[in-house]
mmCIF file of C-alpha atoms in Angstrom:
data_model
loop_
_atom_site.group_PDB
_atom_site.id
_atom_site.type_symbol
_atom_site.label_atom_id
_atom_site.label_comp_id
_atom_site.label_asym_id
_atom_site.label_seq_id
_atom_site.Cartn_x
_atom_site.Cartn_y
_atom_site.Cartn_z
ATOM 1 C CA UNK V 1 2.208 47.723 -7.946
ATOM 2 C CA UNK V 2 -1.595 47.515 -8.667
ATOM 3 C CA UNK V 3 -0.971 43.500 -9.179
ATOM 4 C CA UNK V 4 0.502 43.294 -5.612
ATOM 5 C CA UNK V 5 -2.359 44.885 -4.242
ATOM 6 C CA UNK V 6 -4.706 42.667 -5.944
ATOM 7 C CA UNK V 7 -2.969 39.737 -4.832
ATOM 8 C CA UNK V 8 -2.696 41.083 -1.267
ATOM 9 C CA UNK V 9 -6.469 41.869 -1.231
ATOM 10 C CA UNK V 10 -6.964 38.253 -2.284
ATOM 11 C CA UNK V 11 -5.028 36.756 0.525
ATOM 12 C CA UNK V 12 -6.284 36.527 4.332
ATOM 13 C CA UNK V 13 -4.871 38.658 6.729
ATOM 14 C CA UNK V 14 -2.885 35.777 8.284
ATOM 15 C CA UNK V 15 -1.403 33.517 5.955
ATOM 16 C CA UNK V 16 1.466 31.252 6.952
ATOM 17 C CA UNK V 17 2.725 30.572 3.240
ATOM 18 C CA UNK V 18 5.357 27.763 3.999
ATOM 19 C CA UNK V 19 2.703 25.638 5.938
ATOM 20 C CA UNK V 20 0.198 26.201 2.964
ATOM 21 C CA UNK V 21 2.807 24.942 0.315
ATOM 22 C CA UNK V 22 3.917 22.358 2.567
ATOM 23 C CA UNK V 23 0.308 21.354 3.152
ATOM 24 C CA UNK V 24 -0.104 21.644 -1.068
ATOM 25 C CA UNK V 25 3.048 19.441 -1.508
ATOM 26 C CA UNK V 26 1.452 16.699 0.776
ATOM 27 C CA UNK V 27 -2.145 16.911 -0.812
ATOM 28 C CA UNK V 28 -0.102 16.354 -4.123
ATOM 29 C CA UNK V 29 1.732 13.416 -2.755
ATOM 30 C CA UNK V 30 -1.212 11.456 -1.759
ATOM 31 C CA UNK V 31 -2.883 12.349 -5.135
ATOM 32 C CA UNK V 32 0.439 10.867 -6.534
ATOM 33 C CA UNK V 33 0.376 7.999 -4.314
ATOM 34 C CA UNK V 34 -3.336 6.813 -5.188
ATOM 35 C CA UNK V 35 -2.586 7.030 -9.032
ATOM 36 C CA UNK V 36 0.833 5.008 -8.409
ATOM 37 C CA UNK V 37 -1.015 2.449 -6.325
ATOM 38 C CA UNK V 38 -3.769 2.095 -9.291
ATOM 39 C CA UNK V 39 -1.207 1.709 -12.045
ATOM 40 C CA UNK V 40 0.495 -1.211 -9.747
ATOM 41 C CA UNK V 41 -2.791 -2.771 -9.267
ATOM 42 C CA UNK V 42 -3.786 -2.739 -13.158
ATOM 43 C CA UNK V 43 -0.328 -4.246 -13.766
ATOM 44 C CA UNK V 44 -1.125 -7.009 -11.464
ATOM 45 C CA UNK V 45 -4.286 -7.564 -12.757
ATOM 46 C CA UNK V 46 -3.311 -7.889 -16.411
ATOM 47 C CA UNK V 47 -0.431 -10.563 -14.900
ATOM 48 C CA UNK V 48 -1.137 -14.409 -14.650
ATOM 49 C CA UNK V 49 -1.486 -14.792 -11.029
ATOM 50 C CA UNK V 50 -3.747 -17.172 -8.990
ATOM 51 C CA UNK V 51 -6.847 -16.052 -7.274
ATOM 52 C CA UNK V 52 -5.235 -16.107 -4.101
ATOM 53 C CA UNK V 53 -2.676 -13.643 -4.975
ATOM 54 C CA UNK V 54 -5.078 -11.573 -6.903
ATOM 55 C CA UNK V 55 -6.968 -11.231 -3.724
ATOM 56 C CA UNK V 56 -4.113 -10.418 -1.687
ATOM 57 C CA UNK V 57 -3.095 -7.696 -4.245
ATOM 58 C CA UNK V 58 -6.859 -6.461 -4.311
ATOM 59 C CA UNK V 59 -6.906 -5.896 -0.652
ATOM 60 C CA UNK V 60 -3.405 -4.378 -0.487
ATOM 61 C CA UNK V 61 -4.166 -1.935 -3.069
ATOM 62 C CA UNK V 62 -7.423 -0.682 -1.143
ATOM 63 C CA UNK V 63 -5.344 -0.370 1.748
ATOM 64 C CA UNK V 64 -2.731 1.491 -0.072
ATOM 65 C CA UNK V 65 -5.091 3.688 -1.797
ATOM 66 C CA UNK V 66 -6.941 4.391 1.428
ATOM 67 C CA UNK V 67 -3.359 5.695 2.704
ATOM 68 C CA UNK V 68 -2.762 7.736 -0.046
ATOM 69 C CA UNK V 69 -6.295 9.278 0.217
ATOM 70 C CA UNK V 70 -5.262 9.900 3.944
ATOM 71 C CA UNK V 71 -2.265 11.755 3.203
ATOM 72 C CA UNK V 72 -3.920 13.958 0.848
ATOM 73 C CA UNK V 73 -6.777 14.651 3.449
ATOM 74 C CA UNK V 74 -3.824 15.546 5.728
ATOM 75 C CA UNK V 75 -2.496 17.948 2.985
ATOM 76 C CA UNK V 76 -5.799 19.438 2.840
ATOM 77 C CA UNK V 77 -5.937 20.018 6.586
ATOM 78 C CA UNK V 78 -2.345 21.580 6.803
ATOM 79 C CA UNK V 79 -3.243 23.878 3.975
ATOM 80 C CA UNK V 80 -6.440 24.776 5.834
ATOM 81 C CA UNK V 81 -4.487 25.588 9.089
ATOM 82 C CA UNK V 82 -2.315 27.933 7.421
ATOM 83 C CA UNK V 83 -5.028 30.625 7.460
ATOM 84 C CA UNK V 84 -7.171 29.678 10.230
ATOM 85 C CA UNK V 85 -7.937 32.525 12.450
ATOM 86 C CA UNK V 86 -10.589 30.915 14.867
ATOM 87 C CA UNK V 87 -9.074 29.062 17.854
ATOM 88 C CA UNK V 88 -11.928 26.369 18.013
ATOM 89 C CA UNK V 89 -11.386 25.771 13.947
ATOM 90 C CA UNK V 90 -7.679 25.450 14.683
ATOM 91 C CA UNK V 91 -8.341 22.850 17.432
ATOM 92 C CA UNK V 92 -10.742 21.051 15.288
ATOM 93 C CA UNK V 93 -8.083 20.894 12.410
ATOM 94 C CA UNK V 94 -5.376 20.039 14.778
ATOM 95 C CA UNK V 95 -7.619 17.133 16.135
ATOM 96 C CA UNK V 96 -8.509 16.062 12.379
ATOM 97 C CA UNK V 97 -4.956 15.844 11.448
ATOM 98 C CA UNK V 98 -3.850 13.752 14.682
ATOM 99 C CA UNK V 99 -6.438 11.441 13.997
ATOM 100 C CA UNK V 100 -5.564 11.105 10.358
ATOM 101 C CA UNK V 101 -1.912 10.511 11.155
ATOM 102 C CA UNK V 102 -2.865 7.725 13.354
ATOM 103 C CA UNK V 103 -4.978 5.989 11.233
ATOM 104 C CA UNK V 104 -2.051 6.101 8.470
ATOM 105 C CA UNK V 105 0.192 4.696 11.026
ATOM 106 C CA UNK V 106 -2.296 1.860 11.996
ATOM 107 C CA UNK V 107 -3.011 1.094 8.378
ATOM 108 C CA UNK V 108 0.939 1.015 7.537
ATOM 109 C CA UNK V 109 1.122 -1.594 10.510
ATOM 110 C CA UNK V 110 -1.669 -3.595 9.112
ATOM 111 C CA UNK V 111 -0.303 -3.546 5.730
ATOM 112 C CA UNK V 112 3.230 -4.445 7.042
ATOM 113 C CA UNK V 113 1.847 -7.593 8.720
ATOM 114 C CA UNK V 114 -0.581 -8.390 5.945
ATOM 115 C CA UNK V 115 2.428 -8.213 3.457
ATOM 116 C CA UNK V 116 4.914 -9.847 5.409
ATOM 117 C CA UNK V 117 2.414 -12.972 6.396
ATOM 118 C CA UNK V 118 1.745 -13.183 2.955
ATOM 119 C CA UNK V 119 5.232 -13.540 1.884
ATOM 120 C CA UNK V 120 5.874 -15.968 4.678
ATOM 121 C CA UNK V 121 3.219 -18.334 3.502
ATOM 122 C CA UNK V 122 4.575 -18.076 -0.354
ATOM 123 C CA UNK V 123 8.027 -18.977 1.052
ATOM 124 C CA UNK V 124 6.441 -21.907 2.874
ATOM 125 C CA UNK V 125 4.327 -22.972 -0.150
ATOM 126 C CA UNK V 126 7.389 -22.884 -2.346
ATOM 127 C CA UNK V 127 9.264 -24.884 0.241
ATOM 128 C CA UNK V 128 6.636 -27.547 0.348
ATOM 129 C CA UNK V 129 6.181 -27.693 -3.667
ATOM 130 C CA UNK V 130 9.910 -27.990 -3.653
ATOM 131 C CA UNK V 131 9.902 -30.936 -1.246
ATOM 132 C CA UNK V 132 6.870 -32.502 -2.826
ATOM 133 C CA UNK V 133 8.973 -32.391 -6.161
ATOM 134 C CA UNK V 134 11.864 -34.272 -4.213
ATOM 135 C CA UNK V 135 9.781 -36.809 -3.060
ATOM 136 C CA UNK V 136 8.195 -37.732 -6.552
ATOM 137 C CA UNK V 137 11.665 -37.625 -7.935
ATOM 138 C CA UNK V 138 12.849 -40.111 -5.283
ATOM 139 C CA UNK V 139 9.822 -42.412 -5.740
ATOM 140 C CA UNK V 140 10.344 -42.349 -9.550
ATOM 141 C CA UNK V 141 14.102 -43.377 -8.863
ATOM 142 C CA UNK V 142 12.886 -46.240 -6.461
ATOM 143 C CA UNK V 143 10.390 -47.362 -8.900
ATOM 144 C CA UNK V 144 13.151 -47.410 -11.717
ATOM 145 C CA UNK V 145 15.540 -49.325 -9.613
ATOM 146 C CA UNK V 146 12.652 -52.035 -8.847
ATOM 147 C CA UNK V 147 11.777 -52.136 -12.430
ATOM 148 C CA UNK V 148 15.674 -52.806 -12.992
ATOM 149 C CA UNK V 149 16.024 -55.387 -10.504
ATOM 150 C CA UNK V 150 13.040 -57.174 -11.200
ATOM 151 C CA UNK V 151 14.069 -57.346 -15.002
ATOM 152 C CA UNK V 152 17.430 -58.827 -14.084
ATOM 153 C CA UNK V 153 15.969 -61.580 -12.300
#
């Protein structure tokens, strides 16, 4: 009984427990996202990639880490909303949450566009490389034919 009174005295008068738990889960999700992106970046940093790919992956890492941080900030704001009593503070927190969500959406669209364009250029590069290899192969065949016809004469 005394433990319940102690816990009840520590909690604020108005507490929305589901919102607080949801905010904590979102906050933890943002932290996990940041560590996952860091792990992915370290794996790419060790791998043997060209400077262009490394630069692209670094920018992608920064964008995605920023999104993870914003998700964590959204979780902190949601947790703060769970026990806000003052209406001005509530409006401020909802405005912050809305701005964070809009910023996450903008960064996600930019990231999707950048990754799509990079993959498109990679496919184009591979296609050009294959075409160049085919041209070189055909030139070698032509050279061999010319050498064989000139030796027959």
